[in-house]
XYZ file of C-alpha atoms in Angstrom:
516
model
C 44.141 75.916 -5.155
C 42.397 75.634 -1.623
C 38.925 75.575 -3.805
C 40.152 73.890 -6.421
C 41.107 70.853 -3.881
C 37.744 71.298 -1.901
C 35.566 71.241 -5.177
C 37.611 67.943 -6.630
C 36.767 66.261 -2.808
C 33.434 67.073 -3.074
C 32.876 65.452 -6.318
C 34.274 62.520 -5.750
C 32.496 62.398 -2.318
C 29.044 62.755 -4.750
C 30.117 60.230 -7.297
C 30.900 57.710 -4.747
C 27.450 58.809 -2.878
C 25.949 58.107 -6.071
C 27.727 55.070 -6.999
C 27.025 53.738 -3.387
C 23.724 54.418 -3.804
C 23.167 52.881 -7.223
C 25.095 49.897 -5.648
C 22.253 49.342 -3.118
C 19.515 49.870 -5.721
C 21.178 47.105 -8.057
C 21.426 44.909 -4.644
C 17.957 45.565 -3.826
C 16.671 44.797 -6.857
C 19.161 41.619 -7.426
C 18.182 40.428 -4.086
C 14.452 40.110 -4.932
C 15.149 38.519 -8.313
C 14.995 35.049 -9.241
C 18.458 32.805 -8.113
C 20.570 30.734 -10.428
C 18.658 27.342 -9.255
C 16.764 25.135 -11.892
C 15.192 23.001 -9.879
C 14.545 22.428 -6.063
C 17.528 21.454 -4.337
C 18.107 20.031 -0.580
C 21.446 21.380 1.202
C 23.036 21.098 4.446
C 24.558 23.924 5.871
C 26.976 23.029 8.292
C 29.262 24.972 10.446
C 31.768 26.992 9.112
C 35.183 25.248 10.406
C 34.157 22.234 8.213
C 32.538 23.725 5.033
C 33.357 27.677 5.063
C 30.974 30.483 5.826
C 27.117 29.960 4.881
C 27.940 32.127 2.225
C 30.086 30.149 0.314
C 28.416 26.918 1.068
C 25.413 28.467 -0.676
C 27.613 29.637 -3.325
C 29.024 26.182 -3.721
C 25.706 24.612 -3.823
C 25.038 26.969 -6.624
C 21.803 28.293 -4.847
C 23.263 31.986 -4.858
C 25.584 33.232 -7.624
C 27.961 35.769 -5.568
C 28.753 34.937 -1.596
C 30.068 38.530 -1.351
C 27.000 40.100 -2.311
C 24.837 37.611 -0.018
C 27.118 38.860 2.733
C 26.454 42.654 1.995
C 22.978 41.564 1.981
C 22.620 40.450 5.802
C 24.720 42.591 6.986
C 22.912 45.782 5.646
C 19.899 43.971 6.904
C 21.528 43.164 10.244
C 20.693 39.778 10.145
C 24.371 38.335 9.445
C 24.705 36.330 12.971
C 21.199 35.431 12.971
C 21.411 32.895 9.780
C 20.976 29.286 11.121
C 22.564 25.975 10.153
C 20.678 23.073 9.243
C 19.598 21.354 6.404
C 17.164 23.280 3.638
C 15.359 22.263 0.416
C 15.586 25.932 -1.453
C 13.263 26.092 -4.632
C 13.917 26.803 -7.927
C 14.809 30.307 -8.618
C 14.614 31.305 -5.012
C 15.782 34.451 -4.197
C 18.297 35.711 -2.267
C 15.499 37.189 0.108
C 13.723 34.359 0.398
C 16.968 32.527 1.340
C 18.148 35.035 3.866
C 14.498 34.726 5.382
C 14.914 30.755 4.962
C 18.271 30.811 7.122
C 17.128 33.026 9.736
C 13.340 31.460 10.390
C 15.477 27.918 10.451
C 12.889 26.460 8.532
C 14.819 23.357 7.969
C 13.523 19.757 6.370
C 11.188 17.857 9.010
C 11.583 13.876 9.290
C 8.462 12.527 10.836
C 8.365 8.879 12.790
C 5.610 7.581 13.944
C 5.647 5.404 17.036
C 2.502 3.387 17.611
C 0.443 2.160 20.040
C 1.080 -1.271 22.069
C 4.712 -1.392 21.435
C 7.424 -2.161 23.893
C 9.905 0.437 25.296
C 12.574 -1.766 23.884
C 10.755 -1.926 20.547
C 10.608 1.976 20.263
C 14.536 2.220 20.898
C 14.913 -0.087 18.643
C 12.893 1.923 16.194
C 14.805 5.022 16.867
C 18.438 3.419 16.470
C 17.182 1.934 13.082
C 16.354 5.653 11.891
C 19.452 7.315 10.150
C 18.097 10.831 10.202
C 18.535 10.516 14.106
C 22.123 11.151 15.847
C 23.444 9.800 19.111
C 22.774 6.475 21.228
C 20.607 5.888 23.748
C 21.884 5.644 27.531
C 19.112 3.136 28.700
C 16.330 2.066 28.202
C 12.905 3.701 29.708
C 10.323 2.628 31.667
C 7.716 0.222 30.358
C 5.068 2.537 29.795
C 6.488 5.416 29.985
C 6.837 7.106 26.192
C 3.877 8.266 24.405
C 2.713 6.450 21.284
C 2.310 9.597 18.830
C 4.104 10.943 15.498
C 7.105 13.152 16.004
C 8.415 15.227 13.890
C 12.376 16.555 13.970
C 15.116 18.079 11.788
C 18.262 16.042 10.658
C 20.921 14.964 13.399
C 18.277 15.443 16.236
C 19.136 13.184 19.368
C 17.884 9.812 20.014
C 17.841 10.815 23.848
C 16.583 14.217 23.078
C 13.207 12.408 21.105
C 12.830 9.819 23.968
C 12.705 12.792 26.412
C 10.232 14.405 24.089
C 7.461 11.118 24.538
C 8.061 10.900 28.257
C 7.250 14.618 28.558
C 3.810 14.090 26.645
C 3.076 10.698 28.214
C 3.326 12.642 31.857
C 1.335 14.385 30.907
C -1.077 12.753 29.312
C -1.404 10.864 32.018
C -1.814 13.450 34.645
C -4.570 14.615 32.251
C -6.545 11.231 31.820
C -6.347 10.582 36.055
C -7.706 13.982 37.054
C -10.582 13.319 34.796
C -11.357 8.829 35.920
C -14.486 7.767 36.990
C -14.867 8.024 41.029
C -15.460 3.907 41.468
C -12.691 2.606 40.141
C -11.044 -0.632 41.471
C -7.336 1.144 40.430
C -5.737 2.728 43.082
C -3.244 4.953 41.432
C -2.070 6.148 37.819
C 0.656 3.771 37.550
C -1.968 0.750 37.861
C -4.484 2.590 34.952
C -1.559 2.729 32.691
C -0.603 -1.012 33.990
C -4.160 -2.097 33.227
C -4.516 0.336 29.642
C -0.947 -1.879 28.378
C -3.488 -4.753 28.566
C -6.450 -3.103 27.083
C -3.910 -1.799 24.172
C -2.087 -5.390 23.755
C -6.040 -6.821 23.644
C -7.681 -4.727 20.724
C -6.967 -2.893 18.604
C -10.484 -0.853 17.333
C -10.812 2.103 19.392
C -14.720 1.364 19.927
C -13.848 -1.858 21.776
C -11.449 -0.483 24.221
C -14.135 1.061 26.820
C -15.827 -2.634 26.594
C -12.424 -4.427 27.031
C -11.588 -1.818 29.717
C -14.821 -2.631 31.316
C -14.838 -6.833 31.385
C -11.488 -6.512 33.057
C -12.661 -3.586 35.802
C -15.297 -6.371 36.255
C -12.857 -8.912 36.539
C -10.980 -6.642 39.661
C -14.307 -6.040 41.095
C -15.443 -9.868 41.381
C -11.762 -10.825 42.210
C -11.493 -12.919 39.036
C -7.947 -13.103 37.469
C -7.737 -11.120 34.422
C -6.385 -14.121 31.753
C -4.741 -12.004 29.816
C -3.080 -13.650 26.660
C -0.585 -10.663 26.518
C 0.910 -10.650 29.708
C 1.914 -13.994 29.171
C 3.687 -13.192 26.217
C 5.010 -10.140 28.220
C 6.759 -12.873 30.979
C 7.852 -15.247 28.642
C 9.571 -12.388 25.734
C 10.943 -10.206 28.800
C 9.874 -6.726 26.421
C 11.012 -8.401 23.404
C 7.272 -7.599 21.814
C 6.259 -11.203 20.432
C 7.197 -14.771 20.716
C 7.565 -15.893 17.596
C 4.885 -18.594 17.996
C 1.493 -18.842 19.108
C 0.658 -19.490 22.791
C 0.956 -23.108 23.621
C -1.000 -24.760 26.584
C 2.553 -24.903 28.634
C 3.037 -21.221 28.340
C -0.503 -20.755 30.297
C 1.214 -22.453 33.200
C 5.001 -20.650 33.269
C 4.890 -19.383 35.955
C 6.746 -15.150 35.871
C 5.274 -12.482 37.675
C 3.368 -11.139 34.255
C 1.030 -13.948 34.074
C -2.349 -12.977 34.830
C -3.511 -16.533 34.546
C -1.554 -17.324 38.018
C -1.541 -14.134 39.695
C -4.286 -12.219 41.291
C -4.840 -8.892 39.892
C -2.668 -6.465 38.082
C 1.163 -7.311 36.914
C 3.873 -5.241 38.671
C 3.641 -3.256 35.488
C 2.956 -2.423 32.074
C 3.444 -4.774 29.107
C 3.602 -1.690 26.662
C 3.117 1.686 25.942
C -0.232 2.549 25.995
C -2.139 5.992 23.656
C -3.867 8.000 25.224
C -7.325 6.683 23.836
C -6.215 2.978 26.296
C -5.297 5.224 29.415
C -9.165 7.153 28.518
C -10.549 3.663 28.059
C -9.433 2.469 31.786
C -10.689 6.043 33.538
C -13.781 5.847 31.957
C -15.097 2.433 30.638
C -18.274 0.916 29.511
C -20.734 -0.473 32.441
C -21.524 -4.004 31.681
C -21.732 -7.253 32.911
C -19.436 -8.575 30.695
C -16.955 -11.230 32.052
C -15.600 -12.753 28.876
C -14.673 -11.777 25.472
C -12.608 -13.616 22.488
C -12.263 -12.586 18.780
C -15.157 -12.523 16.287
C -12.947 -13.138 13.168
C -13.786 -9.105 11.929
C -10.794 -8.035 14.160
C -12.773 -7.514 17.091
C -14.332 -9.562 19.433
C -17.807 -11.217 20.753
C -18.453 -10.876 24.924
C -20.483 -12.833 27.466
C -21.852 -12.461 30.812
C -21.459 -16.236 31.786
C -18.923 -18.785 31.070
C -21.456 -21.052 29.369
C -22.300 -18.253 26.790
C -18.721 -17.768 26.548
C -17.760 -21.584 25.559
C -19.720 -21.567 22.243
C -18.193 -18.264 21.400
C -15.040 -20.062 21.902
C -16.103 -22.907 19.979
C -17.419 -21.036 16.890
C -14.363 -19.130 16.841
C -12.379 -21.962 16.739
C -14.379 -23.189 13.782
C -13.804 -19.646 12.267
C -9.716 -20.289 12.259
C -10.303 -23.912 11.276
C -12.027 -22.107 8.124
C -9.222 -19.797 7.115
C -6.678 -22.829 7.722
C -8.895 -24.835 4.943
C -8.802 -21.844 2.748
C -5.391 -21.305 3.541
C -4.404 -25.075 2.130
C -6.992 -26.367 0.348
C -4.590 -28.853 -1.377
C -4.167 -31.144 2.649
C -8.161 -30.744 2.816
C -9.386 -34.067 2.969
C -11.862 -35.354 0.330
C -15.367 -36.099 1.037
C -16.285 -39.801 1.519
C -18.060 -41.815 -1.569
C -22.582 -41.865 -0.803
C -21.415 -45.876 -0.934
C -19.040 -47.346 0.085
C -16.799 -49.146 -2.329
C -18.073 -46.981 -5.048
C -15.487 -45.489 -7.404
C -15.804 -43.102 -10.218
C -16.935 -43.443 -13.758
C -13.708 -44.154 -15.478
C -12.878 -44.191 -19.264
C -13.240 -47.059 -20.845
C -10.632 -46.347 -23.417
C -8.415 -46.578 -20.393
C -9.117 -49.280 -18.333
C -10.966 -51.641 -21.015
C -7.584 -53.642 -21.769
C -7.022 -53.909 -18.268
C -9.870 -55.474 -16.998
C -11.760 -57.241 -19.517
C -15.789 -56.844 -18.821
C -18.262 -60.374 -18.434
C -21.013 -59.878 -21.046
C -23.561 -57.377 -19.762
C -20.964 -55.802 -17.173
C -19.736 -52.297 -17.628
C -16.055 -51.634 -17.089
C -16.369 -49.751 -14.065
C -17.793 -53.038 -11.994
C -15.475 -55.351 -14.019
C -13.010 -52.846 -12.209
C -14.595 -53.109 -8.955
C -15.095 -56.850 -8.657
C -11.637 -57.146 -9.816
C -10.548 -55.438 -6.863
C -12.842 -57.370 -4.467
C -11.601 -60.640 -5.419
C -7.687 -59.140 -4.594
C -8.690 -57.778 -1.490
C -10.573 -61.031 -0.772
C -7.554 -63.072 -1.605
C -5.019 -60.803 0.362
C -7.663 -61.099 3.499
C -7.643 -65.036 3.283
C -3.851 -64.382 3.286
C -3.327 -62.361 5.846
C -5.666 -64.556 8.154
C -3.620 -67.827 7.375
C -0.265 -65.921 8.646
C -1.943 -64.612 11.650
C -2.978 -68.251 12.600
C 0.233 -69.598 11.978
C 2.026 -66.952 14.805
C -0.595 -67.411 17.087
C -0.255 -69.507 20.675
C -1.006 -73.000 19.863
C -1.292 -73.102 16.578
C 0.538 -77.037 15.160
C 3.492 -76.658 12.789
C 3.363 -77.433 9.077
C 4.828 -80.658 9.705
C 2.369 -81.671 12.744
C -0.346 -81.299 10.870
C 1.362 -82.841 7.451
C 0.712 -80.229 5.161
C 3.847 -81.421 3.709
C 4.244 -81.169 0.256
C 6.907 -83.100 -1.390
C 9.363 -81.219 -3.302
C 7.551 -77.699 -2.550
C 7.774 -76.905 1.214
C 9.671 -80.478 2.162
C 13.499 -79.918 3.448
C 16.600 -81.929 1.669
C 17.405 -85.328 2.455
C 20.778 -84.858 5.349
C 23.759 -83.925 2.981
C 22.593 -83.523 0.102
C 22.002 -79.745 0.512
C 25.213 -78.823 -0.675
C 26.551 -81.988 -2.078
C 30.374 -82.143 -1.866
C 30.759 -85.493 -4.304
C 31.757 -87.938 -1.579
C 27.815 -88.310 -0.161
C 25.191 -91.178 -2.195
C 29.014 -92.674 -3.136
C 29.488 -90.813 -6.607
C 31.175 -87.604 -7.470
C 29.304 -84.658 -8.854
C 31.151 -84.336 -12.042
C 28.573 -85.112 -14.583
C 25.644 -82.409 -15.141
C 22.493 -82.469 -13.156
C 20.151 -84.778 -14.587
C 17.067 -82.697 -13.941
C 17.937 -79.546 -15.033
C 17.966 -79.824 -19.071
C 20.249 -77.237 -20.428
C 21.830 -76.517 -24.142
C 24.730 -78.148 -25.403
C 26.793 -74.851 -25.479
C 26.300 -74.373 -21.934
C 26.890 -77.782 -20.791
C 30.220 -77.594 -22.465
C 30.901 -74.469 -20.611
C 29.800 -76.462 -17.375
C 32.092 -79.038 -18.236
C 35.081 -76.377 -18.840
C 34.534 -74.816 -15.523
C 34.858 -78.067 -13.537
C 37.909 -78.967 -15.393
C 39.113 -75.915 -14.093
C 37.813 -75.698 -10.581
C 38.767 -79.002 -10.060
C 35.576 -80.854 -9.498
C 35.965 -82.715 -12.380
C 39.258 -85.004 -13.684
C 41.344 -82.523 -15.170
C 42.070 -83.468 -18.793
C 45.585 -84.956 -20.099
C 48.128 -82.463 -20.464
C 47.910 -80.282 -23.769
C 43.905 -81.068 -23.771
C 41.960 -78.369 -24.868
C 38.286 -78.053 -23.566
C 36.295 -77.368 -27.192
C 33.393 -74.986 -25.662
C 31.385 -75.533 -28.894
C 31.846 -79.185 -29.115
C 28.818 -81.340 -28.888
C 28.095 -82.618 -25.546
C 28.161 -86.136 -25.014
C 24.775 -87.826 -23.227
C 25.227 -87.433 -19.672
C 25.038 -90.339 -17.375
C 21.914 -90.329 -14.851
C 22.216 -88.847 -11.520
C 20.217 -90.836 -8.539
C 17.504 -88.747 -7.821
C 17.966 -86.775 -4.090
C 15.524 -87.792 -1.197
C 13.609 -84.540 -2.145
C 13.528 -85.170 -5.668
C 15.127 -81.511 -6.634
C 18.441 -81.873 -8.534
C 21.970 -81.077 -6.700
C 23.514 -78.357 -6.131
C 27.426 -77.105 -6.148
C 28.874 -75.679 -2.647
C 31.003 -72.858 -3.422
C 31.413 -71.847 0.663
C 34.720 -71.307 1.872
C 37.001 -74.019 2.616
C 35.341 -76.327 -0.156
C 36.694 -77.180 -3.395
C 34.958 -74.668 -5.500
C 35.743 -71.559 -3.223
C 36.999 -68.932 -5.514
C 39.927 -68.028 -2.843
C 41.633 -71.176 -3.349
C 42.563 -70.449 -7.125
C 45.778 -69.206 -7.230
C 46.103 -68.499 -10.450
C 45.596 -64.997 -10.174
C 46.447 -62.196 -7.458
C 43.356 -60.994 -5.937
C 45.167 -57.700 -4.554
C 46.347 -56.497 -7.546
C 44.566 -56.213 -11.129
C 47.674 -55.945 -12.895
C 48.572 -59.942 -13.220
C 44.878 -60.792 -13.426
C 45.063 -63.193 -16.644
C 43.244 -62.211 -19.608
C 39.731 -63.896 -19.924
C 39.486 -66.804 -22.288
């Protein structure tokens, strides 16, 4: 029994030997062979209190098929607490292998942002709160100056303040880098005034060729004692790190005054407008020898320098001419049109336009019958317009001191007889106006609105006022001093005033009578 017991251990010791060993070969072999994945997929493994073990998040993801046998996997390999979280883009049919390699190199997606040149330290915060792949707030904001302008590259949920610490560390030492290696005759007395005066050079051009020639007119500048009249550190004052205005630089701007303003202050600004690249701070330590004093853009996107203010001026003024240009192109349709070779000459027009208009003298084309048309209006209205100017100016006779009365036409009515009220020249004004002929139907009408009014006798009771009857001939009327006929006054308080009929409510429409 005793070797009967011993020889039964011993082969099931060698047929779990041999299935442990198969075991490994299959997992071996499975390990290097292609994964369930179809086609490249991005996952975040996070830690294991929120989404399980790595293991079963790949398993989830579907990137491996079996988490138990990805756990046998690193631990035989002794790599099981050396797997990273983070976020991955695995391949189609990646391995196992290749995943457990993957985890443990951390070779996680990379975000790259790109921070350039000239911008604020404000502006770059900015930059980094808009970016989503970035976690956590920034405490304050740096130094003007201070962060290197580069490209920076970072996995998911890096730290805002962990980044900015990142470009302050490079921009130390770029700096340290740039002043060890400055030209020995420099008017700049420490780094922090070459990165105050390579802001300027940054905020001034931006083609990398020009920045030793910038760098140099405004060396020149410090050496001569000449203020720098620098455009951008008035902007700087007046937007307080904001980057821009909004607006172009008006001529009250030049004189605000704010410590930045290089047009009132002598020398440098207490500090940088922006973050200068390295290739600005390199452009200060070592720039071009010249005897440049000016410089203003060429329209290309770089600029045109002088040695004297004169030579200066008409680069001023042909640049001006150069923006005048674009404006033109810019709007061609507010472009003014160029003046007629004569004056008072018009175009040819079509005659199958104008010809009823203006109707030719034998021998005379349209386009002059036009013309002297409009010469004889503008004539007239001239003759016009010189008659009422006489007539306003300082002692100048009135109309009737000179008697350019005209009787009837410009003459004023006889006293009373303005608005005749019946009772002036002793008759009544019942009868129609002499002078004015009118139609029998609407002198019967006449007639039937006096009656009514009250200007006229009313007629005897059950008398009905025939609009279509024939009017009888109406007695003359003496002719007024002016000799224009009479006319009826309707103001308020006379006989005809409309308010005086109370016949009808004028508050409510309801008991208005129906019209006859």
């Amino acid at each position: 029994m005793g070797i009967s017991s011993v020889s039964g251990l011993l082969t099931f010791v060698l047929l779990g030997a041999l299935a442990t060993v198969g075991a490994l070969a299959w997992l071996l072999k499975e390990s290097r062979s292609p994964g369930p994945l179809v086609a490249d997929k991005v996952v975040m493994i996070v830690r294991e209190d929120d989404g399980g073990s790595i293991a079963d998040q790949l398993e989830s993801a579907g990137v491996i098929d079996s988490a138990l046998w990805f756990n046998v996997l690193t631990l035989l390999d002794g790599n099981r607490g050396a797997l990273k979280r983070g976020e991955y883009a695995f391949k189609s049919g990646m391995s196992m292998n290749d995943i457990e390699n993957e985890l443990v190199a951390h070779r996680v997606v990379m975000y790259k942002l790109t921070i350039p040149e000239g911008l604020t330290s404000e502006q770059i915060v900015q930059r980094l709160r808009e970016n989503e792949v970035l976690a956590g707030d920034v405490k304050e904001t740096p130094r003007e100056g201070s962060l290197m302008p580069d490209t920076y590259a970072f996995e998911r949920g890096y730290s805002r303040q962990a980044l900015l610490s990142a470009m302050a560390r490079a921009q130390t030492k770029g700096i340290e880098e740039v002043w060890k290696k400055r030209a020995p005759d420099l008017p700049i007395r420490s780094p922090g005034e070459m990165v105050t005066l390579a802001s300027i050079v940054e905020k001034e051009t931006g083609k990398v060729d020009e920045r030793p020639r910038v760098a140099g007119v405004f060396v020149n500048r410090l050496e001569k004692h000449m203020r720098l009249e620098s455009d951008p550190t008035i902007v700087y004052g007046l937007a307080l790190g904001k980057g821009t205005l909004g607006r172009s630089i008006t001529r009250a701007d030049l004189s605000q005054s704010t410590p930045y303003n290089t047009y009132i202050i002598d020398g440098l600004p207490p500090g940088p407008i922006c973050n200068p690249g390295k290739a600005a701070l390199e452009a200060v330590a070592n720039p071009a020898r010249s005897k440049d004093l000016y410089f203003v853009a060429d329209g290309t996107g770089g600029h045109v320098f002088a040695e004297t203010f004169d030579q200066h001026q008409k680069n001023v003024a042909h640049w001006r001419q150069i923006e005048k240009d674009v404006k033109d192109k810019l709007a061609p349709d507010v472009t003014p049109q160029p003046a007629p070779a004569i004056r008072g000459s018009i175009d040819p027009v079509d005659p199958s336009q104008f010809g009823a208009l203006v109707a030719p003298a034998q021998g005379q084309s349209v386009s002059a019958a036009i013309v002297a048309r409009l010469n004889r209006i503008g004539a007239d209205r001239k003759a016009k317009d010189a008659a009422l100017a006489s007539l306003v100016a300082p002692g100048v006779k009135s109309i009737e001191e000179i008697s350019a009365v005209v009787t009837g036409v410009n003459d004023s009515p006889a006293e009373g007889l303005a608005f005749d009220d019946g009772d002036s020249g002793g008759t009544t004004g019942t009868g129609p106006i002499a002078s004015v002929p009118v139609p029998p139907a609407m002198l019967a009408n006449e007639r039937a609105r006096e009656a009514k009014y009250g200007t006229a006798p009313l007629p005897s009771s059950g008398a009905v006022v025939d609009a279509t009857a024939p009017a009888s001939p109406a007695s003359p009327q003496p002719p007024t001093a002016s000799g224009r006929p009479r006319i009826f006054d309707a103001s308020e308080g006379t006989r005809l005033d409309p308010l005086l009929n109370r016949t009808y409510d004028l508050s409510y429409a309801k008991v208005v009578p129906p019209m006859q």
